[in-house]
XYZ file of C-alpha atoms in Angstrom:
259
model
C 29.335 -28.474 -3.615
C 26.116 -26.673 -2.888
C 23.084 -27.898 -4.090
C 22.615 -25.084 -6.633
C 26.014 -25.740 -8.347
C 24.984 -29.873 -8.667
C 21.303 -29.588 -9.590
C 20.247 -29.783 -13.622
C 18.112 -27.142 -14.861
C 14.989 -28.752 -14.944
C 15.855 -29.556 -10.720
C 16.424 -26.378 -10.523
C 13.002 -25.009 -11.969
C 10.948 -27.782 -9.839
C 12.645 -26.385 -6.734
C 11.754 -22.995 -7.928
C 8.308 -23.788 -8.641
C 7.851 -25.406 -5.147
C 9.000 -22.149 -3.699
C 6.260 -20.568 -5.641
C 4.020 -22.669 -3.993
C 5.280 -22.382 -0.373
C 5.063 -18.643 -1.223
C 1.865 -18.979 -2.122
C 0.902 -20.117 1.166
C 2.868 -18.140 3.155
C 1.884 -14.622 1.837
C -1.870 -15.045 0.698
C -2.282 -11.345 1.406
C 0.601 -10.779 -1.236
C -0.183 -7.486 -3.374
C 1.047 -4.210 -4.978
C 1.764 -2.189 -1.806
C 1.390 1.239 -3.941
C -2.182 2.916 -3.265
C -3.551 3.729 -6.772
C -6.988 4.092 -8.979
C -5.804 4.041 -12.224
C -2.570 3.207 -14.776
C -1.437 6.730 -14.210
C -1.665 6.857 -10.412
C 0.416 3.893 -10.573
C 2.638 4.974 -13.032
C 3.505 8.152 -10.634
C 3.528 6.156 -7.437
C 6.164 4.122 -8.476
C 8.062 6.839 -9.765
C 7.974 8.254 -6.181
C 8.803 5.044 -4.630
C 12.443 5.172 -5.832
C 14.695 5.366 -2.714
C 11.625 5.728 -1.001
C 9.336 3.485 1.300
C 5.877 2.360 -0.078
C 4.368 3.716 2.854
C 5.906 7.249 2.718
C 4.671 7.426 -1.040
C 1.366 6.621 0.122
C 1.148 9.199 2.780
C 2.034 11.441 -0.343
C -0.064 10.687 -2.930
C -3.667 11.058 -2.138
C -2.938 14.931 -2.191
C -0.986 14.679 -5.494
C -3.645 12.720 -7.336
C -6.133 15.033 -6.327
C -4.143 17.977 -7.251
C -3.186 16.353 -10.728
C -5.784 13.747 -11.781
C -4.852 13.583 -15.591
C -1.959 13.607 -17.382
C -2.221 17.217 -18.993
C -1.908 18.335 -15.133
C 1.535 17.180 -14.490
C 2.477 18.518 -18.051
C 1.340 21.874 -17.149
C 2.207 21.818 -13.539
C 3.776 24.831 -11.464
C 7.530 22.629 -10.411
C 7.806 24.592 -6.762
C 4.467 23.362 -5.829
C 4.504 20.050 -7.002
C 8.069 19.919 -5.605
C 6.662 20.672 -2.428
C 3.880 18.037 -2.345
C 6.630 15.132 -2.995
C 9.473 16.481 -0.812
C 8.786 14.044 1.431
C 9.674 11.085 -0.824
C 13.167 12.559 -1.243
C 15.121 13.633 -4.513
C 11.932 15.645 -5.193
C 13.406 17.651 -7.755
C 14.528 15.006 -9.973
C 11.367 13.091 -9.107
C 9.521 16.322 -10.490
C 11.573 16.580 -13.460
C 10.341 12.995 -14.397
C 6.797 13.568 -13.406
C 6.356 16.560 -15.650
C 7.648 15.303 -18.578
C 5.894 11.996 -18.100
C 2.678 14.147 -18.266
C 4.298 15.926 -21.359
C 4.888 12.589 -23.110
C 1.650 11.381 -22.435
C -0.722 14.270 -23.656
C 2.113 14.708 -27.096
C 2.274 10.883 -27.756
C -0.613 8.935 -26.224
C -3.687 11.387 -26.186
C -2.880 11.833 -22.321
C -2.852 7.976 -21.493
C -0.705 5.619 -20.362
C -0.041 2.752 -22.995
C -0.506 -0.709 -22.153
C 2.613 -1.972 -23.905
C 5.993 -2.841 -22.767
C 7.155 -1.529 -25.487
C 5.657 2.046 -25.120
C 6.107 2.238 -21.745
C 10.094 1.824 -21.367
C 10.287 5.127 -23.712
C 8.245 7.619 -21.457
C 10.122 9.554 -18.985
C 10.647 7.998 -15.534
C 9.846 4.519 -16.455
C 12.555 1.863 -17.165
C 11.639 -1.772 -17.753
C 11.156 -2.374 -13.593
C 8.322 0.176 -13.610
C 6.628 -0.717 -16.734
C 6.278 -4.352 -15.574
C 4.751 -2.957 -12.062
C 2.105 -0.934 -14.198
C 1.630 -3.808 -16.317
C 0.771 -6.300 -13.968
C -1.006 -3.786 -11.897
C -3.001 -1.616 -13.701
C -3.371 -3.883 -17.185
C -3.174 -7.257 -15.844
C -0.530 -8.162 -17.826
C 1.737 -10.590 -16.599
C 5.289 -9.488 -15.443
C 8.137 -10.054 -13.502
C 9.282 -6.902 -11.349
C 13.184 -7.192 -10.473
C 13.642 -4.958 -7.601
C 16.222 -4.988 -5.000
C 14.384 -7.548 -2.842
C 13.323 -9.829 -5.872
C 17.217 -10.099 -6.771
C 18.452 -10.793 -3.658
C 16.026 -13.347 -3.013
C 16.511 -15.528 -6.378
C 20.229 -15.291 -5.696
C 19.877 -16.750 -2.067
C 17.852 -19.621 -3.509
C 20.352 -20.027 -5.956
C 17.541 -19.948 -9.061
C 20.117 -17.789 -11.202
C 23.613 -16.432 -10.983
C 22.730 -13.135 -13.475
C 22.781 -9.874 -12.067
C 21.715 -7.723 -15.157
C 18.054 -7.031 -13.926
C 16.644 -8.101 -17.223
C 18.590 -11.196 -17.696
C 17.227 -12.390 -14.168
C 13.707 -11.425 -15.408
C 13.902 -13.856 -18.298
C 16.030 -16.225 -16.089
C 13.132 -16.690 -13.705
C 10.147 -16.176 -16.024
C 11.350 -18.984 -17.903
C 10.371 -21.294 -14.906
C 7.283 -20.060 -14.253
C 3.923 -20.059 -16.279
C 3.546 -16.481 -17.522
C 0.046 -16.265 -15.448
C 1.836 -16.300 -12.431
C 4.550 -13.868 -13.159
C 2.708 -10.823 -11.289
C 2.048 -12.215 -8.411
C 4.994 -14.493 -7.972
C 6.754 -10.957 -8.052
C 4.546 -9.521 -5.359
C 5.192 -12.906 -3.205
C 9.088 -12.620 -3.393
C 9.043 -9.110 -2.456
C 6.713 -9.797 0.209
C 9.273 -12.463 1.253
C 11.491 -10.186 1.268
C 10.709 -7.125 3.068
C 9.112 -9.606 5.824
C 11.252 -12.364 6.294
C 14.492 -12.582 4.317
C 16.067 -9.224 4.792
C 19.088 -7.698 3.284
C 21.380 -7.952 6.548
C 19.740 -10.336 8.640
C 17.506 -13.101 6.840
C 14.829 -15.078 9.624
C 16.326 -18.422 8.566
C 14.683 -19.750 11.632
C 11.409 -18.186 11.340
C 10.859 -18.919 7.449
C 8.960 -21.262 5.495
C 11.685 -21.932 2.705
C 14.205 -23.629 4.765
C 14.148 -26.739 3.046
C 14.157 -25.306 -0.385
C 17.248 -22.474 0.470
C 20.790 -23.472 -0.224
C 21.264 -19.996 1.945
C 19.601 -21.384 4.836
C 22.013 -20.162 7.652
C 22.691 -16.663 6.374
C 20.809 -15.444 9.349
C 19.886 -16.623 12.733
C 18.486 -20.147 12.504
C 17.378 -20.599 16.350
C 13.947 -19.644 16.252
C 13.642 -17.138 19.246
C 16.256 -15.028 17.345
C 14.868 -15.426 14.120
C 11.523 -14.748 15.063
C 12.324 -11.191 16.217
C 13.441 -10.566 12.963
C 9.937 -10.869 10.954
C 7.936 -7.839 10.484
C 4.646 -6.683 9.396
C 0.952 -6.963 10.846
C 1.064 -10.995 9.914
C 4.559 -11.150 11.489
C 2.906 -14.275 14.058
C 0.796 -15.661 11.125
C 4.163 -16.029 9.264
C 5.993 -17.547 12.508
C 3.049 -20.214 12.503
C 3.539 -21.096 8.854
C 7.505 -22.074 9.582
C 6.424 -23.974 12.920
C 7.457 -21.380 15.235
C 5.765 -20.324 18.490
C 4.074 -17.289 17.746
C 4.689 -15.829 21.085
C 8.446 -15.287 20.316
C 7.217 -12.276 17.592
C 7.504 -9.234 19.651
C 4.511 -6.698 19.584
C 7.001 -4.239 17.897
C 7.728 -6.717 14.850
C 3.764 -6.968 14.335
C 3.793 -3.244 14.394
C 6.669 -2.417 12.290
C 6.587 -1.136 8.735
C 8.151 -3.830 5.842
C 10.788 -2.062 4.520
């Protein structure tokens, strides 16, 4: 039987917290990767990030934010003009609908301001619970867990929960950690998912969590093969943290954008 099948709830919580501590050391640079200077900008960027990389969103938003600085500007936006600005992020027609409707709802119901409560945020066009938690945690400093695809994949691989519904995953993982840690925990797990524990081929042999992960071996365990899978500007630091020769990390991996 696997460890996750035999361990007690207390044992699983203790292992989860050890994972959390290791991730804190592994990813000291973890943060929200969507550039923003206000709750409105973060809300807009998060809507644009659906089915799109954060890098691409960050390339598009400077012009968008300059053109539409207030909720009222989105509410009264010319659809064709906005579609052209956000076209590179994909699904631009649907996203334009969401942004215009978001602006209208904020003007009509919240005096043009993004509300700072989950119950209010999830009523807004284009904003579900995941997006609401991103906004709360990073724009309002209200702890929240962001269950994106990376988060969901990793907590399953670690055997921390078998839940598949994002809200149930959020509550299951949230119960294992102090509330104050929720936002940064989300960032660190997402960072790990983008840089180390990839969907198709995780870098098991170059991971700092090998002793805590029941899914060790899903990806290559040989350090030379695993090191090539690390991504991002700190790829060689990640290798060192896992006890792997950083010279095994190719230059293109360091230059690669985390997906």
